[in-house]
Coordinates of C-alpha atoms in Angstrom, one line a residue:
Chain U
M1 CA 19.2 8.1 -6.2
T2 CA 22.9 7.6 -5.4
P3 CA 24.2 4.0 -5.2
L4 CA 25.8 2.8 -1.9
N5 CA 27.6 0.1 -3.8
P6 CA 30.2 1.6 -6.3
S7 CA 30.4 -1.7 -8.2
F8 CA 26.6 -2.1 -8.5
A9 CA 26.7 -2.5 -12.3
E10 CA 29.2 -5.3 -12.2
D11 CA 27.4 -7.0 -9.4
V12 CA 24.1 -6.9 -11.3
A13 CA 25.7 -8.2 -14.4
R14 CA 27.4 -11.1 -12.5
S15 CA 24.2 -12.0 -10.7
F16 CA 22.3 -12.0 -13.9
T17 CA 24.6 -14.5 -15.5
Q18 CA 23.9 -16.7 -12.4
Q19 CA 20.2 -16.8 -13.2
P20 CA 19.9 -20.0 -15.4
I21 CA 16.3 -19.1 -16.2
M22 CA 17.5 -16.0 -18.1
N23 CA 19.6 -18.1 -20.3
L24 CA 16.8 -20.7 -20.9
I25 CA 14.4 -18.0 -22.2
G26 CA 17.1 -16.0 -24.0
A27 CA 16.8 -12.7 -22.0
R28 CA 19.7 -10.3 -21.7
L29 CA 20.5 -7.3 -19.5
S30 CA 20.2 -4.2 -21.6
L31 CA 20.5 -1.3 -19.1
V32 CA 21.8 -0.9 -15.6
E33 CA 21.7 2.5 -13.9
P34 CA 21.1 3.5 -10.3
G35 CA 17.5 2.6 -9.6
V36 CA 16.7 1.5 -13.2
V37 CA 17.2 -1.8 -15.0
E38 CA 16.1 -3.0 -18.4
I39 CA 15.9 -6.6 -19.6
T40 CA 15.3 -7.4 -23.2
L41 CA 13.7 -10.6 -24.4
P42 CA 13.4 -11.5 -28.1
Y43 CA 10.2 -13.3 -29.1
R44 CA 10.4 -17.1 -29.3
A45 CA 7.6 -19.4 -30.2
D46 CA 8.4 -21.8 -27.3
L47 CA 7.7 -19.0 -24.8
T48 CA 4.0 -18.6 -25.8
Q49 CA 0.6 -19.6 -24.6
Q50 CA -2.2 -21.1 -26.7
H51 CA -2.8 -18.0 -28.9
G52 CA 0.8 -17.5 -29.7
Y53 CA 1.3 -14.5 -27.4
L54 CA 4.2 -14.4 -24.9
H55 CA 2.9 -16.2 -21.7
A56 CA 2.0 -13.8 -18.9
G57 CA 4.4 -15.8 -16.6
I58 CA 7.3 -15.1 -18.9
I59 CA 6.5 -11.4 -19.0
T60 CA 6.5 -11.6 -15.2
T61 CA 9.8 -13.4 -15.2
V62 CA 11.6 -10.6 -17.0
A63 CA 9.7 -7.9 -15.1
D64 CA 10.4 -9.5 -11.7
S65 CA 14.2 -9.8 -12.4
A66 CA 14.3 -6.2 -13.7
C67 CA 12.5 -5.1 -10.5
G68 CA 14.9 -7.1 -8.2
Y69 CA 18.0 -5.8 -9.9
A70 CA 16.7 -2.2 -10.0
A71 CA 16.3 -2.4 -6.2
F72 CA 19.7 -4.2 -5.9
T73 CA 21.5 -1.2 -7.6
L74 CA 20.6 0.9 -4.5
M75 CA 21.5 -1.7 -1.9
P76 CA 24.8 -1.9 0.0
A77 CA 27.6 -4.1 -1.4
G78 CA 27.2 -7.7 -0.4
S79 CA 23.4 -7.6 -0.2
N80 CA 21.0 -10.1 -1.7
V81 CA 17.6 -9.3 -3.0
L82 CA 14.4 -11.4 -3.0
S83 CA 10.9 -10.7 -4.3
V84 CA 8.3 -10.3 -1.5
E85 CA 5.3 -9.8 -3.8
F86 CA 4.2 -8.3 -7.1
K87 CA 1.1 -7.5 -9.0
V88 CA 0.9 -7.5 -12.8
N89 CA -1.8 -6.0 -15.0
L90 CA -1.8 -7.4 -18.6
L91 CA -2.8 -4.6 -20.9
R92 CA -2.5 -6.0 -24.4
P93 CA -1.7 -9.3 -26.1
A94 CA 2.1 -9.7 -25.9
Q95 CA 2.9 -9.8 -29.6
G96 CA 6.0 -8.5 -31.3
K97 CA 9.6 -9.3 -32.2
E98 CA 11.1 -8.1 -28.9
F99 CA 10.1 -7.2 -25.4
V100 CA 11.7 -4.8 -22.9
A101 CA 11.0 -4.8 -19.2
R102 CA 12.0 -1.5 -17.7
A103 CA 12.0 -1.3 -13.9
E104 CA 12.3 1.8 -11.8
V105 CA 12.6 2.1 -8.0
I106 CA 9.7 4.2 -6.7
K107 CA 10.8 4.1 -3.1
P108 CA 14.1 2.6 -2.0
G109 CA 14.4 1.4 1.6
R110 CA 16.9 -0.2 3.9
T111 CA 14.7 -3.4 4.1
L112 CA 11.9 -3.0 1.6
S113 CA 11.9 -1.3 -1.8
V114 CA 8.9 -0.6 -4.0
V115 CA 9.6 -1.0 -7.7
R116 CA 7.5 -0.6 -10.8
A117 CA 8.2 -2.3 -14.2
D118 CA 6.7 -1.6 -17.5
V119 CA 6.9 -4.2 -20.2
F120 CA 6.9 -2.9 -23.8
T121 CA 6.9 -4.6 -27.1
I122 CA 8.8 -3.0 -29.9
R123 CA 6.6 -2.7 -33.0
D124 CA 7.6 -0.6 -36.0
D125 CA 10.2 1.2 -33.8
E126 CA 7.5 2.2 -31.3
R127 CA 7.3 1.1 -27.7
E128 CA 3.8 -0.2 -26.9
L129 CA 3.0 -1.1 -23.2
V130 CA 1.8 -4.7 -22.8
A131 CA 2.0 -5.1 -19.0
T132 CA 2.9 -3.2 -15.8
M133 CA 4.1 -4.6 -12.5
Q134 CA 4.1 -3.0 -9.0
G135 CA 6.1 -5.0 -6.5
T136 CA 8.1 -5.1 -3.3
M137 CA 11.7 -6.3 -3.0
I138 CA 13.5 -7.2 0.2
C139 CA 17.2 -6.7 1.0
V140 CA 18.6 -9.7 2.9
G141 CA 22.2 -10.0 4.2
K142 CA 25.0 -11.9 2.6
K143 CA 24.3 -15.5 1.9
E144 CA 27.2 -17.8 2.5
Chain Y
M1 CA -20.0 -25.2 -9.4
T2 CA -21.6 -26.9 -12.4
P3 CA -19.7 -26.7 -15.7
L4 CA -21.6 -25.3 -18.7
N5 CA -19.3 -27.1 -21.1
P6 CA -19.7 -30.9 -20.8
S7 CA -16.3 -31.4 -22.5
F8 CA -14.4 -29.0 -20.2
A9 CA -11.8 -31.5 -19.2
E10 CA -10.9 -32.4 -22.8
D11 CA -10.9 -28.8 -23.8
V12 CA -8.5 -27.9 -21.0
A13 CA -6.2 -30.8 -21.9
R14 CA -6.1 -29.8 -25.5
S15 CA -5.4 -26.1 -24.8
F16 CA -2.7 -27.1 -22.4
T17 CA -0.8 -29.0 -25.1
Q18 CA -1.1 -25.9 -27.2
Q19 CA 0.9 -23.8 -24.6
P20 CA 4.5 -24.3 -25.9
I21 CA 5.9 -22.7 -22.7
M22 CA 4.5 -25.6 -20.6
N23 CA 6.5 -28.0 -22.7
L24 CA 9.7 -25.8 -22.4
I25 CA 9.6 -25.8 -18.6
G26 CA 8.4 -29.4 -18.3
A27 CA 5.0 -28.7 -16.6
R28 CA 2.1 -31.2 -16.8
L29 CA -1.6 -30.9 -16.1
S30 CA -2.3 -33.1 -13.0
L31 CA -5.9 -32.4 -12.1
V32 CA -8.9 -30.9 -13.9
E33 CA -12.3 -30.6 -12.0
P34 CA -15.0 -28.0 -12.3
G35 CA -13.5 -24.8 -10.9
V36 CA -10.2 -26.5 -9.9
V37 CA -7.0 -27.2 -11.8
E38 CA -3.6 -28.4 -10.7
I39 CA -0.3 -28.2 -12.7
T40 CA 2.8 -30.0 -11.6
L41 CA 6.3 -28.9 -12.3
P42 CA 9.4 -30.9 -11.4
Y43 CA 12.4 -29.0 -10.3
R44 CA 15.0 -28.3 -12.9
A45 CA 18.2 -26.3 -12.4
D46 CA 17.7 -24.3 -15.5
L47 CA 14.4 -22.8 -14.1
T48 CA 16.2 -21.1 -11.2
Q49 CA 17.4 -17.7 -10.1
Q50 CA 20.8 -16.9 -8.6
H51 CA 20.3 -18.8 -5.3
G52 CA 19.1 -22.0 -6.9
Y53 CA 15.5 -21.5 -6.1
L54 CA 12.7 -21.7 -8.7
H55 CA 12.4 -18.3 -10.2
A56 CA 9.3 -16.3 -9.0
G57 CA 8.3 -15.9 -12.7
I58 CA 8.2 -19.6 -13.3
I59 CA 6.1 -20.1 -10.1
T60 CA 3.9 -17.4 -11.6
T61 CA 3.8 -19.2 -15.0
V62 CA 2.3 -22.4 -13.6
A63 CA 0.0 -20.5 -11.1
D64 CA -1.3 -18.3 -13.9
S65 CA -2.0 -21.2 -16.3
A66 CA -3.7 -23.1 -13.5
C67 CA -5.9 -20.0 -12.7
G68 CA -6.8 -19.5 -16.3
Y69 CA -7.8 -23.2 -16.8
A70 CA -9.7 -23.3 -13.5
A71 CA -11.8 -20.3 -14.7
F72 CA -12.1 -22.0 -18.2
T73 CA -13.6 -25.1 -16.8
L74 CA -16.7 -23.1 -15.8
M75 CA -17.0 -21.1 -19.1
P76 CA -19.3 -22.0 -22.0
A77 CA -18.0 -24.2 -24.8
G78 CA -16.0 -22.3 -27.4
S79 CA -14.8 -19.6 -24.9
N80 CA -11.3 -18.3 -24.6
V81 CA -9.7 -17.2 -21.4
L82 CA -7.1 -14.5 -20.9
S83 CA -5.4 -13.2 -17.7
V84 CA -6.5 -9.7 -16.7
E85 CA -4.2 -9.3 -13.7
F86 CA -2.7 -11.3 -10.8
K87 CA -0.9 -10.7 -7.6
V88 CA 1.6 -13.1 -6.1
N89 CA 3.0 -13.3 -2.6
L90 CA 6.2 -15.3 -2.3
L91 CA 6.2 -17.0 1.1
R92 CA 9.2 -19.2 1.2
P93 CA 12.3 -20.0 -1.0
A94 CA 11.0 -22.3 -3.8
Q95 CA 13.1 -25.4 -3.0
G96 CA 12.1 -29.0 -3.5
K97 CA 11.9 -31.8 -6.1
E98 CA 8.5 -30.9 -7.4
F99 CA 6.0 -28.1 -7.3
V100 CA 2.2 -28.1 -7.6
A101 CA 0.1 -25.1 -8.5
R102 CA -3.5 -25.6 -7.3
A103 CA -6.0 -23.1 -8.6
E104 CA -9.6 -22.7 -7.4
V105 CA -12.3 -20.3 -8.7
I106 CA -13.5 -18.1 -5.8
K107 CA -16.1 -16.2 -7.9
P108 CA -17.1 -17.4 -11.4
G109 CA -18.6 -14.7 -13.6
R110 CA -20.0 -14.4 -17.2
T111 CA -17.1 -12.0 -18.0
L112 CA -14.7 -11.9 -15.1
S113 CA -13.7 -14.7 -12.8
V114 CA -11.7 -14.4 -9.6
V115 CA -9.3 -17.2 -9.0
R116 CA -6.8 -18.1 -6.3
A117 CA -3.8 -20.4 -6.7
D118 CA -1.6 -21.9 -4.0
V119 CA 1.8 -23.2 -5.1
F120 CA 3.2 -26.0 -2.9
T121 CA 6.5 -27.8 -2.9
I122 CA 6.5 -31.4 -2.0
R123 CA 9.1 -32.1 0.7
D124 CA 9.1 -35.4 2.5
D125 CA 5.6 -36.2 1.3
E126 CA 4.3 -32.9 2.9
R127 CA 2.9 -30.0 0.9
E128 CA 4.6 -26.7 2.0
L129 CA 3.1 -23.5 0.7
V130 CA 5.7 -21.4 -1.3
A131 CA 3.5 -18.8 -3.0
T132 CA -0.1 -17.7 -3.4
M133 CA -1.8 -15.9 -6.3
Q134 CA -5.0 -13.9 -6.4
G135 CA -6.1 -13.0 -9.9
T136 CA -8.8 -12.1 -12.4
M137 CA -9.4 -14.0 -15.6
I138 CA -11.6 -12.8 -18.5
C139 CA -13.8 -14.9 -20.8
V140 CA -13.6 -13.8 -24.4
G141 CA -15.5 -15.1 -27.4
K142 CA -14.3 -17.6 -29.9
K143 CA -11.1 -16.6 -31.6
E144 CA -11.0 -17.5 -35.3
Chain O
M1 CA -0.1 -21.0 15.5
T2 CA 0.9 -20.3 19.1
P3 CA 0.9 -16.7 20.2
L4 CA 4.2 -15.3 21.6
N5 CA 2.4 -12.6 23.5
P6 CA 0.1 -14.0 26.2
S7 CA -1.9 -10.8 26.3
F8 CA -2.4 -10.6 22.6
A9 CA -6.2 -10.3 22.9
E10 CA -6.2 -7.4 25.3
D11 CA -3.5 -5.7 23.2
V12 CA -5.5 -6.0 20.0
A13 CA -8.6 -4.7 21.9
R14 CA -6.7 -1.7 23.3
S15 CA -5.1 -0.8 20.0
F16 CA -8.5 -1.1 18.2
T17 CA -10.0 1.5 20.5
Q18 CA -7.0 3.7 19.6
Q19 CA -8.0 3.7 15.9
P20 CA -10.3 6.7 15.7
I21 CA -11.4 5.7 12.1
M22 CA -13.1 2.6 13.5
N23 CA -15.2 4.7 15.7
L24 CA -16.1 7.1 12.9
I25 CA -17.4 4.3 10.6
G26 CA -19.0 2.3 13.5
A27 CA -16.8 -0.8 13.2
R28 CA -16.3 -3.2 16.1
L29 CA -13.9 -6.0 16.9
S30 CA -16.0 -9.2 16.9
L31 CA -13.4 -12.0 17.2
V32 CA -9.7 -12.3 18.2
E33 CA -7.9 -15.6 18.2
P34 CA -4.3 -16.5 17.4
G35 CA -3.9 -15.7 13.7
V36 CA -7.5 -14.8 13.2
V37 CA -9.4 -11.5 13.7
E38 CA -12.9 -10.5 12.6
I39 CA -14.3 -6.9 12.4
T40 CA -18.0 -6.3 12.0
L41 CA -19.4 -3.2 10.3
P42 CA -23.1 -2.4 10.2
Y43 CA -24.3 -0.8 7.0
R44 CA -24.7 3.0 7.1
A45 CA -25.9 5.2 4.2
D46 CA -23.0 7.6 4.8
L47 CA -20.4 5.0 4.1
T48 CA -21.6 4.4 0.5
Q49 CA -20.7 5.3 -3.1
Q50 CA -23.0 6.6 -5.7
H51 CA -25.1 3.4 -6.1
G52 CA -25.7 3.0 -2.4
Y53 CA -23.2 0.1 -2.0
L54 CA -20.5 0.3 0.7
H55 CA -17.5 2.1 -0.8
A56 CA -14.6 -0.2 -1.7
G57 CA -12.3 1.9 0.4
I58 CA -14.5 1.3 3.5
I59 CA -14.5 -2.5 2.8
T60 CA -10.7 -2.1 2.5
T61 CA -10.5 -0.2 5.8
V62 CA -12.1 -3.0 7.8
A63 CA -10.2 -5.7 5.9
D64 CA -6.9 -4.0 6.4
S65 CA -7.4 -3.5 10.1
A66 CA -8.5 -7.1 10.5
C67 CA -5.3 -8.2 8.6
G68 CA -3.1 -6.0 10.7
Y69 CA -4.5 -7.3 13.9
A70 CA -4.5 -11.0 12.8
A71 CA -0.7 -10.6 12.1
F72 CA -0.3 -8.7 15.4
T73 CA -1.8 -11.6 17.5
L74 CA 1.3 -13.7 16.5
M75 CA 3.9 -11.0 17.2
P76 CA 6.0 -10.6 20.3
A77 CA 4.6 -8.3 23.1
G78 CA 5.5 -4.7 22.5
S79 CA 5.5 -5.0 18.7
N80 CA 3.8 -2.6 16.3
V81 CA 2.2 -3.6 13.0
L82 CA 2.0 -1.6 9.8
S83 CA 0.6 -2.5 6.4
V84 CA 3.1 -2.9 3.6
E85 CA 0.7 -3.6 0.8
F86 CA -2.6 -5.2 0.0
K87 CA -4.6 -6.3 -3.0
V88 CA -8.4 -6.4 -3.0
N89 CA -10.7 -8.0 -5.5
L90 CA -14.3 -6.8 -5.4
L91 CA -16.6 -9.7 -6.1
R92 CA -20.1 -8.4 -5.6
P93 CA -21.9 -5.1 -4.9
A94 CA -21.5 -4.6 -1.1
Q95 CA -25.2 -4.6 -0.1
G96 CA -26.6 -5.8 3.1
K97 CA -27.3 -4.9 6.8
E98 CA -24.0 -5.9 8.1
F99 CA -20.5 -6.8 6.9
V100 CA -17.8 -9.0 8.5
A101 CA -14.1 -8.9 7.6
R102 CA -12.4 -12.1 8.6
A103 CA -8.6 -12.1 8.4
E104 CA -6.4 -15.2 8.7
V105 CA -2.6 -15.3 8.7
I106 CA -1.4 -17.5 5.9
K107 CA 2.3 -17.2 6.7
P108 CA 3.5 -15.5 9.9
G109 CA 7.1 -14.2 9.9
R110 CA 9.5 -12.4 12.2
T111 CA 9.4 -9.3 10.0
L112 CA 6.8 -9.9 7.3
S113 CA 3.5 -11.7 7.6
V114 CA 1.1 -12.6 4.8
V115 CA -2.5 -12.4 5.6
R116 CA -5.8 -13.0 3.7
A117 CA -9.1 -11.3 4.6
D118 CA -12.5 -12.2 3.2
V119 CA -15.3 -9.7 3.6
F120 CA -18.8 -11.1 3.8
T121 CA -22.2 -9.6 3.9
I122 CA -24.9 -11.2 6.1
R123 CA -28.1 -11.7 4.0
D124 CA -30.9 -13.9 5.3
D125 CA -28.5 -15.5 7.8
E126 CA -26.1 -16.5 5.0
R127 CA -22.6 -15.2 4.6
E128 CA -22.0 -14.0 1.0
L129 CA -18.5 -13.1 -0.1
V130 CA -18.2 -9.5 -1.4
A131 CA -14.4 -8.9 -1.4
T132 CA -11.2 -10.6 -0.7
M133 CA -7.8 -9.1 0.3
Q134 CA -4.3 -10.6 0.2
G135 CA -1.7 -8.4 2.0
T136 CA 1.6 -8.1 3.7
M137 CA 2.0 -6.7 7.2
I138 CA 5.3 -5.7 8.9
C139 CA 6.3 -6.0 12.5
V140 CA 8.1 -2.9 13.7
G141 CA 9.7 -2.4 17.1
K142 CA 8.2 -0.5 20.0
K143 CA 7.2 3.1 19.2
E144 CA 7.8 5.6 22.0
Chain N
M1 CA -6.9 10.6 -24.7
T2 CA -10.0 12.2 -26.1
P3 CA -13.2 12.0 -24.1
L4 CA -16.3 10.3 -25.7
N5 CA -18.6 12.1 -23.3
P6 CA -18.5 15.9 -23.9
S7 CA -20.0 16.5 -20.4
F8 CA -17.5 14.2 -18.6
A9 CA -16.5 16.9 -16.1
E10 CA -20.1 17.7 -15.1
D11 CA -20.9 14.0 -14.8
V12 CA -17.9 13.3 -12.6
A13 CA -18.8 16.3 -10.4
R14 CA -22.4 15.2 -10.1
S15 CA -21.5 11.6 -9.3
F16 CA -18.9 12.7 -6.7
T17 CA -21.6 14.6 -4.8
Q18 CA -23.6 11.4 -4.8
Q19 CA -20.9 9.5 -2.9
P20 CA -21.9 10.1 0.8
I21 CA -18.6 8.7 2.0
M22 CA -16.7 11.6 0.4
N23 CA -18.8 14.0 2.5
L24 CA -18.2 11.9 5.7
I25 CA -14.4 12.1 5.4
G26 CA -14.3 15.6 4.0
A27 CA -12.8 14.8 0.6
R28 CA -13.3 17.2 -2.4
L29 CA -12.8 16.8 -6.1
S30 CA -9.8 19.1 -7.1
L31 CA -9.1 18.3 -10.7
V32 CA -11.0 16.6 -13.6
E33 CA -9.3 16.3 -17.0
P34 CA -9.6 13.5 -19.7
G35 CA -8.0 10.5 -18.1
V36 CA -6.9 12.3 -14.9
V37 CA -8.7 13.0 -11.7
E38 CA -7.4 14.4 -8.3
I39 CA -9.2 14.2 -5.0
T40 CA -8.0 16.3 -2.0
L41 CA -8.4 15.2 1.6
P42 CA -7.5 17.4 4.5
Y43 CA -6.0 15.6 7.6
R44 CA -8.5 15.0 10.3
A45 CA -7.8 13.1 13.6
D46 CA -10.9 11.0 13.3
L47 CA -9.5 9.4 10.0
T48 CA -6.4 7.9 11.6
Q49 CA -5.2 4.6 12.9
Q50 CA -3.5 3.9 16.3
H51 CA -0.3 6.0 15.5
G52 CA -2.1 9.1 14.3
Y53 CA -1.4 8.4 10.6
L54 CA -4.2 8.5 8.1
H55 CA -5.6 4.9 7.9
A56 CA -4.5 2.9 4.8
G57 CA -8.2 2.3 4.1
I58 CA -8.9 6.0 3.9
I59 CA -5.9 6.5 1.6
T60 CA -7.5 3.7 -0.5
T61 CA -10.9 5.4 -0.4
V62 CA -9.7 8.5 -2.1
A63 CA -7.3 6.7 -4.4
D64 CA -10.1 4.3 -5.5
S65 CA -12.6 7.1 -6.2
A66 CA -9.9 9.0 -8.1
C67 CA -9.2 5.9 -10.2
G68 CA -12.8 5.2 -10.9
Y69 CA -13.5 8.8 -12.0
A70 CA -10.3 9.0 -14.1
A71 CA -11.6 5.9 -16.0
F72 CA -15.1 7.4 -16.1
T73 CA -13.9 10.5 -17.9
L74 CA -13.0 8.4 -21.0
M75 CA -16.2 6.3 -21.0
P76 CA -19.3 7.0 -23.2
A77 CA -22.1 9.2 -21.7
G78 CA -24.5 7.2 -19.5
S79 CA -21.9 4.7 -18.4
N80 CA -21.3 3.6 -14.8
V81 CA -18.0 2.6 -13.4
L82 CA -17.2 0.0 -10.8
S83 CA -13.9 -1.1 -9.2
V84 CA -12.8 -4.6 -10.2
E85 CA -9.6 -4.8 -8.1
F86 CA -6.8 -2.7 -6.8
K87 CA -3.4 -3.1 -5.2
V88 CA -1.9 -0.5 -2.9
N89 CA 1.7 -0.1 -1.7
L90 CA 2.0 2.0 1.4
L91 CA 5.4 3.9 1.1
R92 CA 5.6 6.2 4.1
P93 CA 3.5 7.0 7.2
A94 CA 0.6 9.2 6.0
Q95 CA 1.3 12.3 8.0
G96 CA 0.6 15.9 6.9
K97 CA -2.0 18.6 6.7
E98 CA -3.5 17.6 3.4
F99 CA -3.4 14.6 1.0
V100 CA -3.9 14.5 -2.8
A101 CA -4.8 11.3 -4.7
R102 CA -3.9 11.8 -8.4
A103 CA -5.2 9.1 -10.7
E104 CA -4.2 8.6 -14.4
V105 CA -5.5 6.1 -16.8
I106 CA -2.7 3.9 -18.1
K107 CA -4.8 1.9 -20.5
P108 CA -8.4 2.8 -21.3
G109 CA -10.6 0.1 -22.7
R110 CA -14.2 -0.5 -23.8
T111 CA -14.8 -2.8 -20.8
L112 CA -11.8 -2.7 -18.6
S113 CA -9.5 0.3 -17.9
V114 CA -6.2 0.1 -16.0
V115 CA -5.5 3.1 -13.8
R116 CA -2.7 4.2 -11.5
A117 CA -3.1 6.6 -8.5
D118 CA -0.4 8.2 -6.5
V119 CA -1.3 9.6 -3.1
F120 CA 0.8 12.6 -1.9
T121 CA 1.0 14.5 1.3
I122 CA 1.7 18.2 1.1
R123 CA 4.6 19.1 3.5
D124 CA 6.3 22.4 3.3
D125 CA 4.9 23.0 -0.2
E126 CA 6.4 19.8 -1.4
R127 CA 4.5 16.7 -2.6
E128 CA 5.8 13.5 -0.9
L129 CA 4.5 10.2 -2.1
V130 CA 2.8 8.1 0.6
A131 CA 1.1 5.4 -1.4
T132 CA 0.5 4.2 -4.9
M133 CA -2.4 2.2 -6.4
Q134 CA -2.6 0.1 -9.5
G135 CA -6.2 -1.0 -10.3
T136 CA -8.8 -2.1 -12.8
M137 CA -12.1 -0.4 -13.4
I138 CA -15.0 -1.8 -15.4
C139 CA -17.5 0.1 -17.5
V140 CA -21.1 -1.1 -17.0
G141 CA -24.2 0.0 -18.8
K142 CA -26.7 2.5 -17.5
K143 CA -28.2 1.6 -14.2
E144 CA -31.9 2.4 -13.9

């Protein structure tokens, strides 16, 4: 998948710093390639639900941003991306020191792009899948 | 829908205070009835994405907790609830001073319950739908 | 919800007759109103899975067509509708003499519309919910 | 993924012949391995929607059966499998002479299994992805 926007990586990085929620939860952008984005989130006790696992909504937060930016890497310069919908299956309790959401574009499109994200926990140097997302992102024109 | 657990309301309230993420984002439990739970979230700039709208993952966080607790109100005393999966459609930009996630159980079950949540923004005293979730919650036995 | 296309009902009816699959499975259009469409499907043994219940894919077939046409009733004359995605929860075994898929538009849009469909079985004159769909439909221009 | 049921392949094949809907639409089982099942469906004009593409519900029918049987290959002998929910993204118009739904178990479980299915069309000897499903299957005890 060839990017239409030569400065896609810088544009993703700039947009990411403009998502205050990423700062609040302590997430960082860890990989940006054409059609693929990873976001890394260290475990923090204040991000959890009643059993001490990462809350499903926080898993979704990093997976959704990873999906949006993965789609964005293949959009023309000056585009904006919004989430249309997503579906998440929670596979295992989200325990571990660090989580990585890896999103890959399955089908890019001029208007709609379909993206998948897997969320892994890193335990003993092994990636273990804790959740998977399948979603639709939309390309909208420049916002003034 | 008649609750099997006579102290369902206290149990939801206690569990809610044990979700650190709810405290981090400033969400509060605003309604607990058999099969129905509402969570209210005031707007905060640090919960937003790059356009200043509430991040879809934060909408999902309150919708998912509301769904889980709505299912939990109909479970036997001593149960635990976990999210199996959910699907969210984002309908409008999440702008406004306050958001309410209202979850209702569509189909309670001994093991699996299907729940729907609508997330509204309050604008000029009117509820406007910004997102809707359809999900599956599972009842698991007592955790020690 | 006011229809933009004054002949929406005739257009739905004509398009429905052009869906050969509806004829194969024996489905008929039973209600067409602005934003709401119902399709009725009598039980037939050749539509079932290994336990004699209606196959989930056939439930989906009538729910999806009902959703598409519900969205279509609110689109401009000359539009075409396609399914972008849908999610189905199966709530009970699909047993009964007749099934009704009732779709309602939750959020109409110029490009994307979000639609919900409930599929009921008719047992002893009572409607019992067997499945529910939440999906996205897209309006595309005239096809030659 | 090691099968618990040594006769999983025969059991899938027998159950498949007991799904009358597979016979009605002309689908056949084309691959059965531990955690992986493929179902092949030749194009037929009576399976289409108003534009001559395979109806999304029929794509779902083969994808759902493939997912159910993929989960079933990893269940104990004597189990039954039912669909809990699934989500389908339609990626391209379903045109072509033949379609293959390939399902793979992402996360097997004692009760719930999460399965993904890709539906391809075969055009000029190339597989082109037309739809993708992410769903949950449940293992239920022996039905008498």
